[in-house]
GROMACS .gro file of C-alpha atoms in nm:
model
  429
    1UNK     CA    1  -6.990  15.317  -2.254
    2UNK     CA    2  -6.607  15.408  -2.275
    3UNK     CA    3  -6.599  15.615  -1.979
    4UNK     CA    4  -6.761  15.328  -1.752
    5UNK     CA    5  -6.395  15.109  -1.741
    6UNK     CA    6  -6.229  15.422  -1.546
    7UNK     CA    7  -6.456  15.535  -1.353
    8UNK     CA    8  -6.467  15.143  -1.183
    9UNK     CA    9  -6.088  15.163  -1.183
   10UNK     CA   10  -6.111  15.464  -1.006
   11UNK     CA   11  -6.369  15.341  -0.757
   12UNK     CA   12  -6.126  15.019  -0.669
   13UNK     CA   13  -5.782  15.274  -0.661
   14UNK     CA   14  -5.987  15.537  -0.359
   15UNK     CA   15  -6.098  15.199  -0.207
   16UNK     CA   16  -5.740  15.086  -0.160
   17UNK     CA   17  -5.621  15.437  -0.087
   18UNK     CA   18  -5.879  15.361   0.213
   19UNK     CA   19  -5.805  15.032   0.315
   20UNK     CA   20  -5.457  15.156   0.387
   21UNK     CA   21  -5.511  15.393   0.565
   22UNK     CA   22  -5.774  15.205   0.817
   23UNK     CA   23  -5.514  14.882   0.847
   24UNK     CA   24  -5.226  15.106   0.953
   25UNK     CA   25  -5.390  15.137   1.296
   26UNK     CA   26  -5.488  14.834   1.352
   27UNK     CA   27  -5.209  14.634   1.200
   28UNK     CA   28  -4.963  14.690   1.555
   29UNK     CA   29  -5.271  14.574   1.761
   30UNK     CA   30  -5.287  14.242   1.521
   31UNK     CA   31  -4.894  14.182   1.522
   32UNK     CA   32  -4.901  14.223   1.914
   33UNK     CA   33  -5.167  13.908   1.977
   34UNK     CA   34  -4.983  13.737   1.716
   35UNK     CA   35  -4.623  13.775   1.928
   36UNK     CA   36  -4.841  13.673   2.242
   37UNK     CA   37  -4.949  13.355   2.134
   38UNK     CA   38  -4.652  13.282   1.956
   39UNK     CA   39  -4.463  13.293   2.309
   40UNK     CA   40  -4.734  13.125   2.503
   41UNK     CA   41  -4.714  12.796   2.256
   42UNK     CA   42  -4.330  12.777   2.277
   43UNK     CA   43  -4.394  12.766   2.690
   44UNK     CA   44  -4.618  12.499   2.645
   45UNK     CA   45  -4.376  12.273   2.422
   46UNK     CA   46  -4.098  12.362   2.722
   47UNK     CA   47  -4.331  12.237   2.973
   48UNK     CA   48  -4.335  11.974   2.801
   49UNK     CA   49  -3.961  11.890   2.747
   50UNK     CA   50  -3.983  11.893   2.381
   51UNK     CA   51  -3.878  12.143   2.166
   52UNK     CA   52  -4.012  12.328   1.877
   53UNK     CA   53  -3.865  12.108   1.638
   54UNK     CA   54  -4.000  11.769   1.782
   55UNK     CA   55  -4.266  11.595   1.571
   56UNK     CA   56  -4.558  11.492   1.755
   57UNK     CA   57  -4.655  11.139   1.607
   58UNK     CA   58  -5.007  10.970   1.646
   59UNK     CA   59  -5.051  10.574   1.725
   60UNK     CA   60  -5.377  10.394   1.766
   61UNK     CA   61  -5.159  10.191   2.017
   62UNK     CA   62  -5.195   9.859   1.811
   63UNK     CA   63  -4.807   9.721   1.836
   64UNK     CA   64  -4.769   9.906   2.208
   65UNK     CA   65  -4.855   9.541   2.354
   66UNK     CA   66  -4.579   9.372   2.133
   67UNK     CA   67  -4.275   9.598   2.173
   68UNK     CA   68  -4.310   9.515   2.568
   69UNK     CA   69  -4.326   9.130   2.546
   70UNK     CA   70  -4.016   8.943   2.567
   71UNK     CA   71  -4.076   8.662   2.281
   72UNK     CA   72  -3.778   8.492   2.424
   73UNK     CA   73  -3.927   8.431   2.717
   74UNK     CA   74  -4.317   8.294   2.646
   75UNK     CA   75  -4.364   7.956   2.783
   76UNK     CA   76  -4.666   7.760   2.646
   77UNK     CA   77  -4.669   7.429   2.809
   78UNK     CA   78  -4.662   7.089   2.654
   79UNK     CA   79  -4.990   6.877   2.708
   80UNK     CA   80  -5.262   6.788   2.907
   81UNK     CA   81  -4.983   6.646   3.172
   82UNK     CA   82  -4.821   7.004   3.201
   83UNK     CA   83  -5.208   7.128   3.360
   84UNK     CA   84  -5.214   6.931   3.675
   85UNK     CA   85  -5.121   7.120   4.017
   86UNK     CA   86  -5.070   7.448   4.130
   87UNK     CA   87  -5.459   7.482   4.192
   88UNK     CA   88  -5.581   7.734   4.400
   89UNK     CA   89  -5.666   7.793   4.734
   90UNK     CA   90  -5.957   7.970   4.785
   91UNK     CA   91  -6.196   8.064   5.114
   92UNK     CA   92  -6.478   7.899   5.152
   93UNK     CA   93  -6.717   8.189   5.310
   94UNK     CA   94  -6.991   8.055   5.434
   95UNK     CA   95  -6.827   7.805   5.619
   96UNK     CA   96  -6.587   8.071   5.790
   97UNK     CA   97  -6.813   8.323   5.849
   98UNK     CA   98  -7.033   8.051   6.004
   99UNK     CA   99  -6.729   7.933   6.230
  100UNK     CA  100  -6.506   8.229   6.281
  101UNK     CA  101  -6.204   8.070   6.142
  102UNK     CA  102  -6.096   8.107   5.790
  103UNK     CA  103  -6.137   7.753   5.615
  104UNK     CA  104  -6.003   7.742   5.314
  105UNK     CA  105  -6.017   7.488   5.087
  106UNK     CA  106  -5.745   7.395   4.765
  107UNK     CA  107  -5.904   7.325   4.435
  108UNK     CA  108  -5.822   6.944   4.357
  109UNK     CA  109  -6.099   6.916   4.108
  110UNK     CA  110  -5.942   7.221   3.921
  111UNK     CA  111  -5.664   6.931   3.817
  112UNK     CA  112  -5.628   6.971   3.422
  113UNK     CA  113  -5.591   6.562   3.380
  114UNK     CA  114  -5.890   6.380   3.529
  115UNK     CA  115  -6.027   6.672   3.770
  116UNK     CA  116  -5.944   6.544   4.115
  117UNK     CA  117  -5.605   6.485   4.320
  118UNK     CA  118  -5.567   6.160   4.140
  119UNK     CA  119  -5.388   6.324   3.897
  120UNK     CA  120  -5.093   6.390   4.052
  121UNK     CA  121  -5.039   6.004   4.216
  122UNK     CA  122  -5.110   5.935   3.841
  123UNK     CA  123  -4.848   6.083   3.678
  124UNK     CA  124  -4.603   6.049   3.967
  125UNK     CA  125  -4.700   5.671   3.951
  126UNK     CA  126  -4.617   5.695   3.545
  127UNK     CA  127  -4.327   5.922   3.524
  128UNK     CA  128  -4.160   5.706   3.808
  129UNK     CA  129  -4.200   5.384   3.609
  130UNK     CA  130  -4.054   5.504   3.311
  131UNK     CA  131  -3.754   5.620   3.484
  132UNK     CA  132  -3.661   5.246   3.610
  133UNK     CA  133  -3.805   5.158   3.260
  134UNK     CA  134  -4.086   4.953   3.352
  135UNK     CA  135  -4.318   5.155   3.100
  136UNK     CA  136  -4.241   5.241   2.749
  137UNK     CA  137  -4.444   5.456   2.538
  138UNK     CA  138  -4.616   5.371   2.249
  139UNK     CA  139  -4.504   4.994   2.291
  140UNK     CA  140  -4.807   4.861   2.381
  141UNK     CA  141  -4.708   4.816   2.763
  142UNK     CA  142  -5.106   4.867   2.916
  143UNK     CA  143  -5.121   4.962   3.296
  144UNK     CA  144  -5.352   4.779   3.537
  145UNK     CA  145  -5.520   4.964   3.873
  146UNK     CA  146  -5.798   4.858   4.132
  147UNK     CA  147  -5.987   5.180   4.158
  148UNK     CA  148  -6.308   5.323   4.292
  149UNK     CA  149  -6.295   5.556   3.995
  150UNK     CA  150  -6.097   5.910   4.035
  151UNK     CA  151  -5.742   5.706   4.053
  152UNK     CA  152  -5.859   5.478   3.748
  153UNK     CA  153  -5.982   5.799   3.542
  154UNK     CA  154  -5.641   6.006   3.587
  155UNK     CA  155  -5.431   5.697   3.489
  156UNK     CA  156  -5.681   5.643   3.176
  157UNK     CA  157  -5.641   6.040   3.067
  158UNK     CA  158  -5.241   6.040   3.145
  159UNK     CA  159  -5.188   5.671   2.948
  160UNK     CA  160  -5.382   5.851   2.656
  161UNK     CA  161  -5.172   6.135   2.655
  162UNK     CA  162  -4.837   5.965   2.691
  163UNK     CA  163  -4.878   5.625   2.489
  164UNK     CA  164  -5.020   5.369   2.719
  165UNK     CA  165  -5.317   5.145   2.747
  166UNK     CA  166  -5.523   5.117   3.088
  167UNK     CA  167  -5.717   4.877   3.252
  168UNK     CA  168  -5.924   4.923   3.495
  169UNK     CA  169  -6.067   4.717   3.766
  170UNK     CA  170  -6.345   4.861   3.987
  171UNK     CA  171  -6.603   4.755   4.270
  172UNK     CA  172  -6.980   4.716   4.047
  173UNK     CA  173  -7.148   4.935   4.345
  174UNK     CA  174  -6.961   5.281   4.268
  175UNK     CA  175  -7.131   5.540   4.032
  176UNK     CA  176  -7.228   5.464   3.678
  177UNK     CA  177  -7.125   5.785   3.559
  178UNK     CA  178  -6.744   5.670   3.646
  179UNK     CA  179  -6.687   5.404   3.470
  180UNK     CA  180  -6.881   5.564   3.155
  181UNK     CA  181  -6.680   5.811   3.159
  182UNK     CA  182  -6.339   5.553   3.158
  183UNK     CA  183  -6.502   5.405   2.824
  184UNK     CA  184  -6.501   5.730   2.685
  185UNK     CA  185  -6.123   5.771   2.711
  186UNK     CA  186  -6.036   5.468   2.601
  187UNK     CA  187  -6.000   5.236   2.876
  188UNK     CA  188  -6.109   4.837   2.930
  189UNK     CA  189  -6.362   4.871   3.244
  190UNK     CA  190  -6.406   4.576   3.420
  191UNK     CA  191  -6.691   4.608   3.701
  192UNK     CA  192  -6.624   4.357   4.018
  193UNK     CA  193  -6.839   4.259   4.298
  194UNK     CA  194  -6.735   4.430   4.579
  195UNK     CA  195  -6.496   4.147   4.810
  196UNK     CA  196  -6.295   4.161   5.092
  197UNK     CA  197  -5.920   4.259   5.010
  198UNK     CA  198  -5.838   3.882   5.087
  199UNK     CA  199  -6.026   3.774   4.804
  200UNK     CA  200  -5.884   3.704   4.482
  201UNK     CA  201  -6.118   3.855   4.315
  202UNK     CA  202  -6.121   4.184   4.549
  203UNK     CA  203  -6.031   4.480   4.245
  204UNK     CA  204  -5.699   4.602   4.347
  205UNK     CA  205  -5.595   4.190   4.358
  206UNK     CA  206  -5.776   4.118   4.022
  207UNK     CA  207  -5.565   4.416   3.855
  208UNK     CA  208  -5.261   4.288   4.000
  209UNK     CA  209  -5.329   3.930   3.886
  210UNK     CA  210  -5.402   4.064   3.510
  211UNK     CA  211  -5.064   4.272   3.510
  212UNK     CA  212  -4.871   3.991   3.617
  213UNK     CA  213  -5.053   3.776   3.332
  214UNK     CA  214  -5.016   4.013   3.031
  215UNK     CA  215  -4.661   4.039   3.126
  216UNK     CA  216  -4.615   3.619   3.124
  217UNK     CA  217  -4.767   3.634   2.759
  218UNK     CA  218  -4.508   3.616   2.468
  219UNK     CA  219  -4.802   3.671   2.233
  220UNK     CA  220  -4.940   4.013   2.351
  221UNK     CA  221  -4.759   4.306   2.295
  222UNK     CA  222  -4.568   4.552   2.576
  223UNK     CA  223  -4.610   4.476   2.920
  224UNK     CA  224  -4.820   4.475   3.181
  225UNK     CA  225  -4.789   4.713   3.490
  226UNK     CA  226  -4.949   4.720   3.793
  227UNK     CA  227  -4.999   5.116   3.953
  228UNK     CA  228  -5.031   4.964   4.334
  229UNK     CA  229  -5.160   5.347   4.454
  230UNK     CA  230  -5.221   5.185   4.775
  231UNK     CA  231  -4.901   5.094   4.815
  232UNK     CA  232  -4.667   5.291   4.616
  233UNK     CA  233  -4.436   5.558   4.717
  234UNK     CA  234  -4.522   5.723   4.405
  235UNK     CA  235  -4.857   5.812   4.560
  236UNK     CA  236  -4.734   6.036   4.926
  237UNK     CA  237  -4.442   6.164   4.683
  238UNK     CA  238  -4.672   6.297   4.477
  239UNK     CA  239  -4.807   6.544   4.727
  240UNK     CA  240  -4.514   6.577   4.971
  241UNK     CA  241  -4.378   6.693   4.631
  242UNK     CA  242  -4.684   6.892   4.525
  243UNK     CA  243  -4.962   6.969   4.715
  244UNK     CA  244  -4.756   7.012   5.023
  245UNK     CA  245  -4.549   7.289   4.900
  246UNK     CA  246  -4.816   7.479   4.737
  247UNK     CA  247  -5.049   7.494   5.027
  248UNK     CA  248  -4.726   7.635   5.205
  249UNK     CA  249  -4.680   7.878   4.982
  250UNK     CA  250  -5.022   8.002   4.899
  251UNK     CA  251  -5.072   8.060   5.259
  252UNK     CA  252  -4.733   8.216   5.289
  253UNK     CA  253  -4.652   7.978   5.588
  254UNK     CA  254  -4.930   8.083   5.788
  255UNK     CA  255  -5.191   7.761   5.907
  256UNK     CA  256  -5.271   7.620   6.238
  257UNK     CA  257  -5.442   7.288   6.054
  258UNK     CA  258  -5.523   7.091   5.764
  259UNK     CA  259  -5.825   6.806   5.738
  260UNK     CA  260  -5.837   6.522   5.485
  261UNK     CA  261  -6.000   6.204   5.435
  262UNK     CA  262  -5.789   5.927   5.342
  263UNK     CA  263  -5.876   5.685   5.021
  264UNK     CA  264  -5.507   5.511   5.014
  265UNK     CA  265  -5.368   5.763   5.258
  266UNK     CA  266  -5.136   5.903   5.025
  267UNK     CA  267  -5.258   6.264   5.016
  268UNK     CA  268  -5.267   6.302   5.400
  269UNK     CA  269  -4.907   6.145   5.442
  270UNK     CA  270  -4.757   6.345   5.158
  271UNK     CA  271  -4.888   6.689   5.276
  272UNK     CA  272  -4.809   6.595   5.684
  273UNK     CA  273  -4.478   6.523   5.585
  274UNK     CA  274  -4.440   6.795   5.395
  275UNK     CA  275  -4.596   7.050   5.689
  276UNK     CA  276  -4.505   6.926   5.969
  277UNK     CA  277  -4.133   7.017   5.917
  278UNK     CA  278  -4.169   7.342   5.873
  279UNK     CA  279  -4.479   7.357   6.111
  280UNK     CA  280  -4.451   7.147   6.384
  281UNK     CA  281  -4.729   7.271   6.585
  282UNK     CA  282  -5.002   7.224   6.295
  283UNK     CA  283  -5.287   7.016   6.361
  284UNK     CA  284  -5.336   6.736   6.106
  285UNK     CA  285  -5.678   6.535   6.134
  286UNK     CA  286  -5.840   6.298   5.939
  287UNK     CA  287  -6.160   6.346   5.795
  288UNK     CA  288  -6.333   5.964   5.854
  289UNK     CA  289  -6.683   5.853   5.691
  290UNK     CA  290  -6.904   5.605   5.871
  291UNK     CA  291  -6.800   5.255   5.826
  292UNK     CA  292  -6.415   5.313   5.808
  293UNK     CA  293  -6.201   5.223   6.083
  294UNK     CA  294  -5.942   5.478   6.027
  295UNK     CA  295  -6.045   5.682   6.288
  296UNK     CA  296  -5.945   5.391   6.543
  297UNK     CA  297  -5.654   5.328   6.361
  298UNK     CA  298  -5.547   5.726   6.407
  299UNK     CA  299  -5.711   5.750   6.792
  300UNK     CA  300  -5.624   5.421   6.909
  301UNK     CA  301  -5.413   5.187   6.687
  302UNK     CA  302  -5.661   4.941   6.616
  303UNK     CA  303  -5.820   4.932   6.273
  304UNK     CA  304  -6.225   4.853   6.377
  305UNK     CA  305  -6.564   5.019   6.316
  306UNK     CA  306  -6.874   4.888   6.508
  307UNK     CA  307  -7.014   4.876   6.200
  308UNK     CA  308  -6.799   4.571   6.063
  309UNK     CA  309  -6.895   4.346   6.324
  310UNK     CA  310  -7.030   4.027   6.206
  311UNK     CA  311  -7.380   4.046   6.147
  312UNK     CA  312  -7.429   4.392   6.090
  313UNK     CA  313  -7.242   4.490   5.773
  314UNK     CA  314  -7.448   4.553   5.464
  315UNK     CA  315  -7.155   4.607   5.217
  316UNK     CA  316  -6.783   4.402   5.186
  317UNK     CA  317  -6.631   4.734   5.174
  318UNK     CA  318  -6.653   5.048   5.441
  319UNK     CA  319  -7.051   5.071   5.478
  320UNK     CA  320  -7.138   5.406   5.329
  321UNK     CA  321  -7.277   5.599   5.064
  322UNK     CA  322  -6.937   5.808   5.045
  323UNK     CA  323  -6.704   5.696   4.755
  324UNK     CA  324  -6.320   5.781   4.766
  325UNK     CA  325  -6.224   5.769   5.139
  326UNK     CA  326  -6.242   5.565   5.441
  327UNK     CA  327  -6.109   5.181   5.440
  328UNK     CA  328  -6.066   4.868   5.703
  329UNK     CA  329  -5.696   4.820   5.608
  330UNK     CA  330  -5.374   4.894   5.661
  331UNK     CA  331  -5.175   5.068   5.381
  332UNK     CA  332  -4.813   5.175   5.326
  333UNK     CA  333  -4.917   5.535   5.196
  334UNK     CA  334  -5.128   5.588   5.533
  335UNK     CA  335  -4.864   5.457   5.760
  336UNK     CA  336  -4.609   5.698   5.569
  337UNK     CA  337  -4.727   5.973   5.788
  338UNK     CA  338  -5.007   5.768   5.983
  339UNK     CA  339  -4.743   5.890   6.287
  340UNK     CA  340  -4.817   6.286   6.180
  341UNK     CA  341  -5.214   6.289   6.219
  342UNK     CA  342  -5.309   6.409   6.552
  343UNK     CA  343  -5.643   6.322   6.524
  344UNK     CA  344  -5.963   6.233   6.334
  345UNK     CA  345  -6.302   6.280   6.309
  346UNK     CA  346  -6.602   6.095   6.211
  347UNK     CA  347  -6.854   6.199   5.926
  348UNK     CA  348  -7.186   6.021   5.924
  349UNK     CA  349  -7.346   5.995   5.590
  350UNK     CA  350  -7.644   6.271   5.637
  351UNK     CA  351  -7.395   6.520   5.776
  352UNK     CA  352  -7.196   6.496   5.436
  353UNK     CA  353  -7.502   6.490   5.240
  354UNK     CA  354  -7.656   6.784   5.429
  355UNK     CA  355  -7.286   6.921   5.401
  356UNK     CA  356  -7.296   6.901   5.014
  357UNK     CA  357  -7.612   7.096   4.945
  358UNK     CA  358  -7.526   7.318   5.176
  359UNK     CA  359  -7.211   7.436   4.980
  360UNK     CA  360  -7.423   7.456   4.705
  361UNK     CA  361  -7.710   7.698   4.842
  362UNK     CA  362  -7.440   7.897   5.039
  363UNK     CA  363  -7.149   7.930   4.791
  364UNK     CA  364  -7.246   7.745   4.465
  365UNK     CA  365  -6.981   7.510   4.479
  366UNK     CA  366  -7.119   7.184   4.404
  367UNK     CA  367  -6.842   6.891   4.471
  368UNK     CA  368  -6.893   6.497   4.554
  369UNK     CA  369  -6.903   6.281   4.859
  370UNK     CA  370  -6.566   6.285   5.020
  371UNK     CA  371  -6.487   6.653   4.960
  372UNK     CA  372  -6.854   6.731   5.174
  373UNK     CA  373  -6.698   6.504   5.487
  374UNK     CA  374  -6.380   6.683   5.471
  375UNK     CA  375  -6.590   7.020   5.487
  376UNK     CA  376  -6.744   6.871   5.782
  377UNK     CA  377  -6.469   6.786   5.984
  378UNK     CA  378  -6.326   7.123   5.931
  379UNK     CA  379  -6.619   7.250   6.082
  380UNK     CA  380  -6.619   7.019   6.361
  381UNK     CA  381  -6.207   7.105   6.383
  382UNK     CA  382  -6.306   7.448   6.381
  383UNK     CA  383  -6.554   7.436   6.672
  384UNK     CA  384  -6.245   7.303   6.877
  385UNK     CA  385  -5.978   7.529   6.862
  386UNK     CA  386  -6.191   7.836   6.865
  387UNK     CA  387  -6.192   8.150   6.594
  388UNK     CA  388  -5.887   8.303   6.442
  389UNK     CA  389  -5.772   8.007   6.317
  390UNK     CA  390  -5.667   7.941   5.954
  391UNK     CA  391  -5.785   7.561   5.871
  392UNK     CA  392  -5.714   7.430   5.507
  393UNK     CA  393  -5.895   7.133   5.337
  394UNK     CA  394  -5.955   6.960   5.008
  395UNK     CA  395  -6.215   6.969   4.751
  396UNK     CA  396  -6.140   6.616   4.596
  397UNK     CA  397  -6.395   6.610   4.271
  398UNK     CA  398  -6.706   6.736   4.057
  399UNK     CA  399  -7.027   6.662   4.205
  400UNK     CA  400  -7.062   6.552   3.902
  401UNK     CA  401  -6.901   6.258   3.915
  402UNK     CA  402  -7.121   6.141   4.201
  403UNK     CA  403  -7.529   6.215   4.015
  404UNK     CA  404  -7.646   5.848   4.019
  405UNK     CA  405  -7.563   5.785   4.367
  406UNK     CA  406  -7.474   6.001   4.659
  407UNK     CA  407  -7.650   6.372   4.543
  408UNK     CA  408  -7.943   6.132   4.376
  409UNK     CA  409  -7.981   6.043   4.781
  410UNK     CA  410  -7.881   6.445   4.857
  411UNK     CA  411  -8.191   6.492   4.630
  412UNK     CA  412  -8.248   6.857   4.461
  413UNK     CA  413  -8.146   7.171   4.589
  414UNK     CA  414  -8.508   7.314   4.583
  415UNK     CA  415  -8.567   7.681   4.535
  416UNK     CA  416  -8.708   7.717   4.935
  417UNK     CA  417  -8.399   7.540   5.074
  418UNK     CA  418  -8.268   7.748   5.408
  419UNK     CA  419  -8.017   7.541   5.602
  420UNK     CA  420  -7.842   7.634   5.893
  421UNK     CA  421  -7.516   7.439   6.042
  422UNK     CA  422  -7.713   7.274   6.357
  423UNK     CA  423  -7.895   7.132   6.052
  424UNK     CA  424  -7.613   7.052   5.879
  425UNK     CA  425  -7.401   6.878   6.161
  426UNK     CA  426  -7.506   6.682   6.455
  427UNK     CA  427  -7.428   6.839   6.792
  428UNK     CA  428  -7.114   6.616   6.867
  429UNK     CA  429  -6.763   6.642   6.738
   0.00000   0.00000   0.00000
């Protein structure tokens, strides 16, 4: 039992005796790979401009986004006001494929007040007044406007936003879904027959008329103010201002035409003005439904439709399904660049229709009555001066805006619907 202890320790002594001996061969092999990869890493931390006493530190790259913004400089915009213009300008591709030129249309109904180019007259019309301090906010002062709905629902969103009241006066035959919508935001609707601007009860004179009478009443509070968009400066500002420029710019100066229709005139004036100094060889047309005698007006001076001769008018206003453009008057806003428009062309009421489902079948864009006859006189413009061309246009509102009337006459887009343009657009200009 005793002798068992040494004879291990004498086992584990002859092992080490061993052991040392094998290991002092191979122990210069060992230190020489060690050496080598001991150089090879210190190349690689060279090559990679550090040096062997840098710390290599780990993110998961959550606060790399906030050490490169410039707090300082963030602007976040105040209110609904601060969203209107600077809309974009897009091309339409069927419709230049189709023609050969580039048409391209800017996004009106993109507008962040009421959705339509309304809302630029609006607040030009409202930030104007306040200047020569005919409005006050919050005081009660209510503004009055004769509308056939997009001018009326930008002035009711804007007077919401800055601390007015609106009334609205409107013709009874325009879409329902307009003047629902102007009870929704707050404003008094009042629905007019449709009259003859001589009449008193015609709904741009019935808004003046109630303006002038809130104002005369000491026991009603604020004032009342009457927009005028048919006649105010306010209105061709607005886009000489606005639009103008950023068509300008979003082409970078390069256009050969631009097509419009006119409702008071004001977005056509403001934009000629605007383009025609810095382009004087740009072709400016006007877009014309059936009914309106603004074509005449622009082609031969005289404002007169065949349609308003006695006897053969169904409506008091332009006769056509189209809502938004095309009048039988003369207007300040019109004549403020009426001198600028070289010509126009006429849009019957099944070209714009067929126009309007075509946009939507071709490029899903699905728009309302007057921005489906300015597509069509771009087409027609197109046809004229030949390919190549770069033609811009508007896209004035949602189509849906326009359901109870003018696309419940358009009808369904169908699944088997396969128009082509000779479809689309009679074979005249």
């Amino acid at each position: 039992m005793n002798s068992h202890p040494r004879t291990y320790t004498a086992v584990v002594f002859l092992a080490g005796i061993l052991l040392t001996l094998g290991l002092k061969d191979f122990y210069p092999d060992l230190e020489r790979r060690f050496h080598r990869r001991q150089k090879t890493h210190v190349s690689s931390i060279a090559a990679a401009g550090l040096d062997d006493t840098d710390k290599v530190e780990l993110s998961d790259g959550t606060e790399s986004n906030d050490r490169h913004v410039d707090k300082g400089k963030i602007h976040i915009p105040e209110g609904i006001q601060a969203c209107i213009g600077n809309t974009p300008l897009f091309r339409i591709k069927s419709l230049s494929e189709e023609t050969g030129c580039e048409i391209l249309a800017k996004a009106e109904f993109l507008n962040g007040g009421g959705g339509s180019p309304k809302d630029r007259v609006a607040l030009n019309i409202i930030n104007m007044a306040e200047e020569k301090g005919l409005l006050r906010p919050y005081s009660g002062d209510k503004i009055y406007e004769g509308t056939v709905g997009s001018t009326g629902i930008s002035l009711a969103t804007l007077c919401r936003a800055k601390g007015y009241l609106a009334h609205i006066c409107m013709p009874s035959d325009q879409a329902t879904e307009k003047s629902d919508l102007l009870l929704k935001l707050g404003a008094v609707v009042e629905r007019v027959p449709p009259a003859p601007i001589i009449d008193p009860m015609h709904f741009v004179n019935r808004a003046r008329a109630l303006a002038a009478e809130h104002t005369a009443d000491p026991t009603r509070p604020g004032r009342g103010f009457f927009a005028d968009q048919f006649e105010i400066e306010a209105n061709w500002k607005a886009h000489f201002d606005g639009t103008g420029p950023e068509i300008w710019q979003q082409c970078g100066g390069r256009l050969d035409a631009f097509v419009a229709g006119a409702g008071t005139g004001g977005t056509i004036a403001g934009v000629a003005r605007y383009l025609k100094q810095r382009l004087p060889d740009i072709r400016i047309v006007l877009a014309d439904p059936q009914g309106s005698g603004l074509l005449n007006r622009v082609k031969y001076g005289v404002m007169f439709d065949s349609r308003e001769k006695e006897g053969t008018r169904r409506r008091h206003q332009v006769d056509t399904i189209v809502e938004g453009i095309g009048m039988n008057r003369v207007t300040a806003n019109l004549e403020a660049g009426r001198e600028l428009i070289d010509d126009a062309y006429r849009v019957n009421d099944d070209e714009a229709l067929r126009m309007a489902k075509w946009l939507v079948e071709k490029d899903g864009i699905f728009v309302g009555s007057s921005s489906a006859v300015n597509c069509v006189a771009a087409v027609k413009l197109a046809r004229v001066l030949g390919p190549e061309r770069r033609i811009v246009t508007i896209l004035c509102d949602s189509g849906t805006r326009h359901l109870s009337k003018f696309w419940a006459k358009a009808g369904n887009l169908g699944d088997g619907t396969n128009l082509s343009m000779v479809d689309v657009i009679d074979g005249h200009a």
